[in-house]
mmCIF file of C-alpha atoms in Angstrom:
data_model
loop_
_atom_site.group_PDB
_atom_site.id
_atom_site.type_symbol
_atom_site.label_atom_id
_atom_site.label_comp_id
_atom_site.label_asym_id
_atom_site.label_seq_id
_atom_site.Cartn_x
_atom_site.Cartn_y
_atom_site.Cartn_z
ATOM 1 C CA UNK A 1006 25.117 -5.296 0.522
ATOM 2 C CA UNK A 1007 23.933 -4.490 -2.797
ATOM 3 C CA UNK A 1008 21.419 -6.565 -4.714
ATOM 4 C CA UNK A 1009 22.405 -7.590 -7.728
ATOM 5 C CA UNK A 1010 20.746 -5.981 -11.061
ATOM 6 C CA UNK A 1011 20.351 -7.484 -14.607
ATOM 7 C CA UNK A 1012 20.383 -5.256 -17.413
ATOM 8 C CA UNK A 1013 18.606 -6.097 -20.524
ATOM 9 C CA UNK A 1014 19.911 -3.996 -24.146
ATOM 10 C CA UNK A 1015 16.962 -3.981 -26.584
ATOM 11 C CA UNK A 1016 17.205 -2.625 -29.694
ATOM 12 C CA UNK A 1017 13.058 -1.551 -30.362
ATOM 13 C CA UNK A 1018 10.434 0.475 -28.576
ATOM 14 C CA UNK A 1019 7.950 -1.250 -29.131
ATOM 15 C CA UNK A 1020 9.858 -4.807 -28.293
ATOM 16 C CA UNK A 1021 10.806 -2.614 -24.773
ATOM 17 C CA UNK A 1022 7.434 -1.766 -23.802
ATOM 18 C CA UNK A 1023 6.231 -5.406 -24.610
ATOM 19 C CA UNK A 1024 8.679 -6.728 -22.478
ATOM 20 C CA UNK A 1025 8.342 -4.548 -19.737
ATOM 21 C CA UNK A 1026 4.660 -5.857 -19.356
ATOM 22 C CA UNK A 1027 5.904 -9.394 -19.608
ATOM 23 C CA UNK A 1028 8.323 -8.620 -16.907
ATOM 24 C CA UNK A 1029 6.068 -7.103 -14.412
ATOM 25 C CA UNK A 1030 3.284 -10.039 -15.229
ATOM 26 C CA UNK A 1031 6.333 -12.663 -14.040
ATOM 27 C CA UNK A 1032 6.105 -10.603 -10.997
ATOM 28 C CA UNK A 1033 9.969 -9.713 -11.364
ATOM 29 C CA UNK A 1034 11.424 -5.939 -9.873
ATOM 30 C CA UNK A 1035 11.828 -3.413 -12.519
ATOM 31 C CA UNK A 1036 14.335 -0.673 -11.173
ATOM 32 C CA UNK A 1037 14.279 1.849 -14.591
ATOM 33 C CA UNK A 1038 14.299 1.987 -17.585
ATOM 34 C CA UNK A 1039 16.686 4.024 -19.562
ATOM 35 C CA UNK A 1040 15.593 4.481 -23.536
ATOM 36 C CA UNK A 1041 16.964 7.561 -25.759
ATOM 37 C CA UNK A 1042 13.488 9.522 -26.655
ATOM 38 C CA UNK A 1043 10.270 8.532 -24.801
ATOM 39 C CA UNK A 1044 7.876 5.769 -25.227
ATOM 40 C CA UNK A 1045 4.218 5.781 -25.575
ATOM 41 C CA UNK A 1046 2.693 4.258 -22.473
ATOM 42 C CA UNK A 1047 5.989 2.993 -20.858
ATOM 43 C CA UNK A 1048 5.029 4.964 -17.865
ATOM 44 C CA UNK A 1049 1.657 2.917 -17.142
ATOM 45 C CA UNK A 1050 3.175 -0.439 -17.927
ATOM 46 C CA UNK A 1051 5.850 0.224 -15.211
ATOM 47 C CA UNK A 1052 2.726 1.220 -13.073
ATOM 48 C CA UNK A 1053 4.266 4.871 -12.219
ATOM 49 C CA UNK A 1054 2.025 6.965 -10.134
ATOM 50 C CA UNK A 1055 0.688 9.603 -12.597
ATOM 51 C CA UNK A 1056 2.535 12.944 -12.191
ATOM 52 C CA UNK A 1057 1.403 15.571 -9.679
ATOM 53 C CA UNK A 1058 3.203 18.451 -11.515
ATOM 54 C CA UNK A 1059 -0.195 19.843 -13.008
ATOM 55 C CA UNK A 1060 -1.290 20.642 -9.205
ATOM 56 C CA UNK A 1061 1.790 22.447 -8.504
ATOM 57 C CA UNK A 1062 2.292 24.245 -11.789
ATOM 58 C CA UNK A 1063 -1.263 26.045 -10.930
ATOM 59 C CA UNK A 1064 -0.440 26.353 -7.642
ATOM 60 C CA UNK A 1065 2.789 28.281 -8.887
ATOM 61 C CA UNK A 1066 0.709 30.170 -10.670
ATOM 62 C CA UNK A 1067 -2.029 31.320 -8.268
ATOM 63 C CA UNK A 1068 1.413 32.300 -6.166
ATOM 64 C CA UNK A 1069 1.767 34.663 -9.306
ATOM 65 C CA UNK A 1070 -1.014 36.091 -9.463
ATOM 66 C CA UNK A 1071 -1.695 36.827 -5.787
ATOM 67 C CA UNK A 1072 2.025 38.016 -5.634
ATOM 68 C CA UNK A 1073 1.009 40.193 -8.796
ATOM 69 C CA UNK A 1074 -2.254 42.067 -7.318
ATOM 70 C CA UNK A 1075 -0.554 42.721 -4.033
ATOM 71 C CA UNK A 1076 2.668 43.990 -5.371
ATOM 72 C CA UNK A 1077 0.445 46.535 -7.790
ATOM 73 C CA UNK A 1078 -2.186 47.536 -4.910
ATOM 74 C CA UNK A 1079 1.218 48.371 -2.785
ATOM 75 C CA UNK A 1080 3.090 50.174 -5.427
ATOM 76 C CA UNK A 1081 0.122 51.933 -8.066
ATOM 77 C CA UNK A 1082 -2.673 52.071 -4.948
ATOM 78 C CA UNK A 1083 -1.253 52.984 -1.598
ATOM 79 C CA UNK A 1084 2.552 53.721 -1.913
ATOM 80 C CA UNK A 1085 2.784 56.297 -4.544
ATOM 81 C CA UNK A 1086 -0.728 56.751 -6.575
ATOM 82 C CA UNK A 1087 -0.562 58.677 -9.882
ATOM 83 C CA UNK A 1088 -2.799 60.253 -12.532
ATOM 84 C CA UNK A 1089 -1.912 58.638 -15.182
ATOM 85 C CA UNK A 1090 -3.402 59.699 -18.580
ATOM 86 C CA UNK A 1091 -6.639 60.625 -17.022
ATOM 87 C CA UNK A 1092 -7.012 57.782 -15.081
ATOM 88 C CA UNK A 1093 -6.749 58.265 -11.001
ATOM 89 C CA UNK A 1094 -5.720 55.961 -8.794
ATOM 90 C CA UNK A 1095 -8.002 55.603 -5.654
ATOM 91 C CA UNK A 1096 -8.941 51.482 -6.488
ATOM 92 C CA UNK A 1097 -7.584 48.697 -7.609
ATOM 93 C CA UNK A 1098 -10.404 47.302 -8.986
ATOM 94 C CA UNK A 1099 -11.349 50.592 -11.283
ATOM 95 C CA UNK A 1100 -7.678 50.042 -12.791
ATOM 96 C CA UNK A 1101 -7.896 46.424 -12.800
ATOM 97 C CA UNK A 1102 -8.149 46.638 -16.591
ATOM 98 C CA UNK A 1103 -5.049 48.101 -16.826
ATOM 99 C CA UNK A 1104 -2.786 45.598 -14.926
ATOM 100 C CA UNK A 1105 -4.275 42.690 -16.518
ATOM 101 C CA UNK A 1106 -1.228 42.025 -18.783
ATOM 102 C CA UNK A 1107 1.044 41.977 -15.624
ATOM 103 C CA UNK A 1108 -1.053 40.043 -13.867
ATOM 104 C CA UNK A 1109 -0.670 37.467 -16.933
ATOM 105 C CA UNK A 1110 3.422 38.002 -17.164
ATOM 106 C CA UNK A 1111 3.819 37.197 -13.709
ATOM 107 C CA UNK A 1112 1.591 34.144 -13.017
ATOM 108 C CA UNK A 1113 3.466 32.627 -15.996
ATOM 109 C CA UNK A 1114 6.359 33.191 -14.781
ATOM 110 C CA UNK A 1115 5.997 32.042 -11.549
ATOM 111 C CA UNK A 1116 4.718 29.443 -13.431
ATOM 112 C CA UNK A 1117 7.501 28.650 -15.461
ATOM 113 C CA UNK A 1118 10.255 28.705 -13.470
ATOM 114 C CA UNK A 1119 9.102 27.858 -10.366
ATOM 115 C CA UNK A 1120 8.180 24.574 -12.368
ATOM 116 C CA UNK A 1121 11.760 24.196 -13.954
ATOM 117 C CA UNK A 1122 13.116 24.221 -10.485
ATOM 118 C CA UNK A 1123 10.463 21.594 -9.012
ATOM 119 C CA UNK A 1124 11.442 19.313 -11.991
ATOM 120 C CA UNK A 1125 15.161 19.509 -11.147
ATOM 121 C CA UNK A 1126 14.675 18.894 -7.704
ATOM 122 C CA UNK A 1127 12.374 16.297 -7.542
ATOM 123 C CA UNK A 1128 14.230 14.626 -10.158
ATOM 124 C CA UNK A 1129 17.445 15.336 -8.425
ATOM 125 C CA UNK A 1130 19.032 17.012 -11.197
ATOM 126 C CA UNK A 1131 21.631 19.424 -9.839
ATOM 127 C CA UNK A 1132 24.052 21.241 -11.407
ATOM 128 C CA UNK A 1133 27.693 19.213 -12.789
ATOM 129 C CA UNK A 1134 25.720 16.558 -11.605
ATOM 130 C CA UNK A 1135 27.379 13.284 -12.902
ATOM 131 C CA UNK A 1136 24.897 11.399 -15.377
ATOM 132 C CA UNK A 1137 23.382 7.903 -13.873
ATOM 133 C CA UNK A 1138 23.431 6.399 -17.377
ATOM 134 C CA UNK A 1139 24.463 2.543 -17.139
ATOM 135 C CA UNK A 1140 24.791 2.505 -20.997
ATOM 136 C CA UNK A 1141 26.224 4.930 -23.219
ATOM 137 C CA UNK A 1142 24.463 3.514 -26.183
ATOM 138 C CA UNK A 1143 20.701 4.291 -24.656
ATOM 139 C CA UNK A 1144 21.491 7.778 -25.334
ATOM 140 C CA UNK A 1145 21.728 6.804 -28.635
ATOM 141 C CA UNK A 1146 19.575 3.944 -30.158
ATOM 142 C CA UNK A 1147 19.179 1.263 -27.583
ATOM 143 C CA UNK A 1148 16.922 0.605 -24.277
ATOM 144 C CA UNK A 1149 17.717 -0.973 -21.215
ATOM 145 C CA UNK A 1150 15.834 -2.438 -18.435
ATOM 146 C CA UNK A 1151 17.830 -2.742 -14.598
ATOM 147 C CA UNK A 1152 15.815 -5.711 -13.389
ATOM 148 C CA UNK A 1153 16.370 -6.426 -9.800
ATOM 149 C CA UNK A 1154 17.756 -10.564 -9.599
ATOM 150 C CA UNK A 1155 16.862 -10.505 -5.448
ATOM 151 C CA UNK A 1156 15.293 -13.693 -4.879
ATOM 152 C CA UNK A 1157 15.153 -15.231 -7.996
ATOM 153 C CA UNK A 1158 17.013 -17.727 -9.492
ATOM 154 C CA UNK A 1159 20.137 -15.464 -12.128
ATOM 155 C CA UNK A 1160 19.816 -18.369 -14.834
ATOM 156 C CA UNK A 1161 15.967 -18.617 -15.072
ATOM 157 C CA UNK A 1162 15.962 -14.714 -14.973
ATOM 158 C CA UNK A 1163 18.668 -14.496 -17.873
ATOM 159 C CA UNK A 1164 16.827 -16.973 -20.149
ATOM 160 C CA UNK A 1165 13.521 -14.622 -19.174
ATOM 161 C CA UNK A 1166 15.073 -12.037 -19.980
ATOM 162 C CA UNK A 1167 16.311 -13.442 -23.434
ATOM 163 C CA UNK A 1168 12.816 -14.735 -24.537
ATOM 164 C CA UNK A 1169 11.392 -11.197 -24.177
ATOM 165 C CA UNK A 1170 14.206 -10.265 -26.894
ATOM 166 C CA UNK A 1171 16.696 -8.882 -25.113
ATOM 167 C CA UNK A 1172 19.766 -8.618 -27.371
ATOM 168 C CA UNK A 1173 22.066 -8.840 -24.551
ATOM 169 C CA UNK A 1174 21.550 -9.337 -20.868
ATOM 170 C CA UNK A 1175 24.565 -8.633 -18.427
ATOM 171 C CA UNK A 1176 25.115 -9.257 -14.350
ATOM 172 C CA UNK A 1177 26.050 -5.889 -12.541
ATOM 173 C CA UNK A 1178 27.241 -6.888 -9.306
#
């Protein structure tokens, strides 16, 4: 069985991210927030983990890179070595000079969209996905909390709910 979830419509950002403390200080389960641009320090006041992307984006990159300098040692180096404009071919590191902008073009874009697809996936955004959104109007100009009701009591939670300045709380069953 499902728990049951309150959502609270508020109509600020700043009123959202004030209640979201107040929420978490009364102990209560916060299951997202939905809001239509993002807000300034929402992300710590939910206590989210900070984001490990960074670490992967330069991993992504080093994969570049290394992919880069091998694929040029194989193909410029060993496969099929050329004087080219005076400049022989017997080590990669005397043409290292040379390659430098393709070393650069592919670690970004390894980079890139190695990054786009990590985002996607571990935000499980797949293609003619449905959209999750509870409330059309929090694409718009409103934010909602999902508040888990679990044990607490639905009445005391509601009134809560309407003190931080919600400007409408509902019961989704």
């Amino acid at each position: 069985m499902a728990a049951k979830v309150l959502h609270a419509i508020y109509n600020d950002d700043d009123l959202v991210l004030q209640a979201v403390k107040q929420i978490r200080d009364e102990n209560y389960h916060i299951l997202e927030v939905f809001c239509p641009f993002p807000v300034h320090g929402l992300d710590k006041a939910m206590g989210l983990a900070p984001t490990r992307l960074a670490i992967t984006s330069f991993l992504y990159g080093l994969t570049g890179l290394t992919v880069a300098v091998l694929m040029m040692n194989f193909m410029m180096i060993d496969d099929w070595p050329q004087n080219i404009g005076g400049k022989p071919s017997f080590s990669f590191i005397d043409n290292m000079p040379t390659f430098i902008p393709i070393m650069f073009e592919l670690t970004v874009f390894f980079g890139a969209h190695l990054m786009v697809i990590t985002f996607y996936m571990r935000s499980r955004i797949w293609p003619f996905k449905e959209a999750e959104n509870p409330d059309v109007r929090t694409t718009d100009d409103h934010f909602l909390i999902e508040v888990e009701v679990a044990n607490h009591s639905e009445e005391a939670l509601v009134k809560f709910l309407n003190d931080t300045g919600a400007s409408e709380v509902k019961l989704i069953d």
